[in-house]
């Protein structure tokens, strides 16, 4: 978990700096019709954190833990990230991920192998779920960097 924590902490700083540099107009620009803006990509990462934080908590005590999927596009639309300020979205992203860092930093090693069942019935460990969360975040942060460059 130490590696995942270090990666998350690095991204907290980088995201804040990136969005300070690009400003509202560039952050709201969509690369094509139907594609997410930088604000919406970051909002999607907020939604991911909103969904994964309780997963990381509950999977420690509910065995086996069954993951409930969520409708990503609908969440981004319902959360109105395009209409919110960059500052507000960055604060939400930072707050949610600081909470996740806290949860995984105090997670007992005995919980790492707890079973989590995905929507398609695949069994994965809680440790895998945390790693997948970070990799998902990194995928979208790379997407975001390409979009704003």
Tab-separated table of C-alpha atoms in Angstrom:
chain	number	residue	atom	x	y	z
A	1	UNK	CA	0.000	0.000	0.000
A	2	UNK	CA	2.941	2.326	0.533
A	3	UNK	CA	3.506	2.541	-3.221
A	4	UNK	CA	-0.162	3.348	-3.870
A	5	UNK	CA	-0.120	6.045	-1.178
A	6	UNK	CA	2.996	7.647	-2.682
A	7	UNK	CA	1.425	7.640	-6.145
A	8	UNK	CA	-1.789	9.228	-4.837
A	9	UNK	CA	0.110	11.929	-2.937
A	10	UNK	CA	2.115	12.773	-6.062
A	11	UNK	CA	-1.099	13.151	-8.076
A	12	UNK	CA	-2.717	15.427	-5.488
A	13	UNK	CA	0.040	17.977	-5.942
A	14	UNK	CA	0.249	17.598	-9.733
A	15	UNK	CA	-3.494	18.010	-10.293
A	16	UNK	CA	-3.638	21.202	-8.250
A	17	UNK	CA	-0.686	22.688	-10.138
A	18	UNK	CA	-2.006	21.639	-13.548
A	19	UNK	CA	-5.423	23.188	-13.061
A	20	UNK	CA	-3.958	26.413	-11.657
A	21	UNK	CA	-1.968	26.757	-14.863
A	22	UNK	CA	-4.700	26.039	-17.420
A	23	UNK	CA	-7.530	28.167	-16.057
A	24	UNK	CA	-11.298	27.955	-16.406
A	25	UNK	CA	-11.664	28.428	-20.155
A	26	UNK	CA	-9.182	25.736	-21.182
A	27	UNK	CA	-10.449	23.376	-18.470
A	28	UNK	CA	-14.012	23.715	-19.816
A	29	UNK	CA	-13.062	23.172	-23.464
A	30	UNK	CA	-14.248	19.887	-24.937
A	31	UNK	CA	-11.918	18.269	-27.503
A	32	UNK	CA	-14.918	17.106	-29.570
A	33	UNK	CA	-18.704	16.903	-29.234
A	34	UNK	CA	-19.653	14.242	-26.710
A	35	UNK	CA	-16.156	14.149	-25.169
A	36	UNK	CA	-15.416	15.224	-21.611
A	37	UNK	CA	-13.655	18.491	-20.871
A	38	UNK	CA	-10.695	18.539	-18.476
A	39	UNK	CA	-13.124	19.589	-15.711
A	40	UNK	CA	-15.340	16.616	-16.494
A	41	UNK	CA	-12.406	14.197	-16.549
A	42	UNK	CA	-11.365	15.436	-13.123
A	43	UNK	CA	-15.007	15.253	-12.043
A	44	UNK	CA	-15.095	11.632	-13.183
A	45	UNK	CA	-12.083	11.002	-10.947
A	46	UNK	CA	-14.038	12.608	-8.091
A	47	UNK	CA	-16.920	10.232	-8.793
A	48	UNK	CA	-14.485	7.333	-8.818
A	49	UNK	CA	-13.211	8.419	-5.404
A	50	UNK	CA	-16.777	8.894	-4.121
A	51	UNK	CA	-17.569	5.305	-5.112
A	52	UNK	CA	-14.271	3.723	-4.085
A	53	UNK	CA	-13.850	5.244	-0.634
A	54	UNK	CA	-16.784	3.264	0.830
A	55	UNK	CA	-15.620	0.194	-1.091
A	56	UNK	CA	-12.225	0.378	0.598
A	57	UNK	CA	-13.892	0.735	4.002
A	58	UNK	CA	-16.623	-1.866	3.568
A	59	UNK	CA	-14.383	-4.490	1.954
A	60	UNK	CA	-12.414	-4.576	5.196
A	61	UNK	CA	-15.449	-5.762	7.170
A	62	UNK	CA	-17.971	-7.258	4.731
A	63	UNK	CA	-16.817	-10.536	3.270
A	64	UNK	CA	-17.066	-11.185	0.465
A	65	UNK	CA	-17.710	-7.624	-0.595
A	66	UNK	CA	-19.733	-7.180	-3.810
A	67	UNK	CA	-18.964	-4.041	-5.800
A	68	UNK	CA	-21.919	-2.072	-7.081
A	69	UNK	CA	-21.186	-0.416	-10.435
A	70	UNK	CA	-22.223	3.135	-11.263
A	71	UNK	CA	-23.143	4.895	-14.508
A	72	UNK	CA	-20.073	7.051	-15.161
A	73	UNK	CA	-21.446	9.348	-17.868
A	74	UNK	CA	-24.655	9.927	-15.948
A	75	UNK	CA	-22.739	10.742	-12.763
A	76	UNK	CA	-20.577	13.324	-14.575
A	77	UNK	CA	-23.715	14.919	-16.009
A	78	UNK	CA	-25.661	14.802	-12.717
A	79	UNK	CA	-22.748	16.307	-10.779
A	80	UNK	CA	-22.630	19.216	-13.302
A	81	UNK	CA	-18.844	19.378	-13.355
A	82	UNK	CA	-18.886	21.426	-16.565
A	83	UNK	CA	-20.774	24.200	-14.745
A	84	UNK	CA	-18.668	24.124	-11.562
A	85	UNK	CA	-15.466	26.041	-10.999
A	86	UNK	CA	-12.077	24.415	-11.398
A	87	UNK	CA	-11.291	25.327	-7.795
A	88	UNK	CA	-14.365	23.504	-6.488
A	89	UNK	CA	-13.614	20.333	-8.474
A	90	UNK	CA	-9.929	20.337	-7.457
A	91	UNK	CA	-10.950	20.728	-3.804
A	92	UNK	CA	-13.373	17.798	-4.063
A	93	UNK	CA	-10.738	15.655	-5.813
A	94	UNK	CA	-8.162	16.524	-3.141
A	95	UNK	CA	-10.503	15.961	-0.205
A	96	UNK	CA	-11.770	12.616	-1.447
A	97	UNK	CA	-8.300	11.330	-2.228
A	98	UNK	CA	-6.898	12.493	1.110
A	99	UNK	CA	-9.682	10.456	2.732
A	100	UNK	CA	-8.710	7.454	0.600
A	101	UNK	CA	-5.048	7.877	1.556
A	102	UNK	CA	-6.052	7.853	5.218
A	103	UNK	CA	-8.167	4.704	4.844
A	104	UNK	CA	-5.527	2.738	2.982
A	105	UNK	CA	-2.699	3.967	5.222
A	106	UNK	CA	-4.380	2.520	8.324
A	107	UNK	CA	-5.710	-0.586	6.587
A	108	UNK	CA	-4.366	-3.702	8.293
A	109	UNK	CA	-2.273	-5.948	6.076
A	110	UNK	CA	-4.646	-8.774	6.984
A	111	UNK	CA	-7.352	-7.017	4.918
A	112	UNK	CA	-5.274	-6.864	1.725
A	113	UNK	CA	-6.443	-10.313	0.632
A	114	UNK	CA	-10.116	-9.740	1.435
A	115	UNK	CA	-12.316	-10.814	-1.444
A	116	UNK	CA	-14.155	-8.309	-3.620
A	117	UNK	CA	-16.527	-9.459	-6.342
A	118	UNK	CA	-16.926	-7.295	-9.436
A	119	UNK	CA	-20.180	-6.823	-11.336
A	120	UNK	CA	-19.229	-9.587	-13.772
A	121	UNK	CA	-18.570	-12.025	-10.913
A	122	UNK	CA	-14.763	-11.838	-10.951
A	123	UNK	CA	-13.153	-12.182	-7.529
A	124	UNK	CA	-10.302	-9.766	-6.800
A	125	UNK	CA	-8.469	-8.833	-3.622
A	126	UNK	CA	-8.900	-5.543	-1.802
A	127	UNK	CA	-5.235	-4.838	-2.508
A	128	UNK	CA	-5.896	-5.337	-6.242
A	129	UNK	CA	-8.900	-3.015	-6.007
A	130	UNK	CA	-6.776	-0.224	-4.500
A	131	UNK	CA	-4.091	-0.687	-7.147
A	132	UNK	CA	-6.726	-0.672	-9.892
A	133	UNK	CA	-8.139	2.583	-8.486
A	134	UNK	CA	-4.739	4.261	-8.746
A	135	UNK	CA	-4.120	2.880	-12.247
A	136	UNK	CA	-7.564	4.092	-13.368
A	137	UNK	CA	-6.735	7.539	-12.013
A	138	UNK	CA	-3.387	7.571	-13.808
A	139	UNK	CA	-5.044	6.561	-17.086
A	140	UNK	CA	-7.390	9.545	-16.894
A	141	UNK	CA	-4.671	11.956	-15.710
A	142	UNK	CA	-2.603	10.952	-18.757
A	143	UNK	CA	-5.696	11.527	-20.922
A	144	UNK	CA	-6.136	14.923	-19.302
A	145	UNK	CA	-2.490	15.899	-19.929
A	146	UNK	CA	-2.752	14.954	-23.610
A	147	UNK	CA	-5.968	16.944	-23.917
A	148	UNK	CA	-4.609	20.171	-22.437
A	149	UNK	CA	-1.210	20.035	-24.116
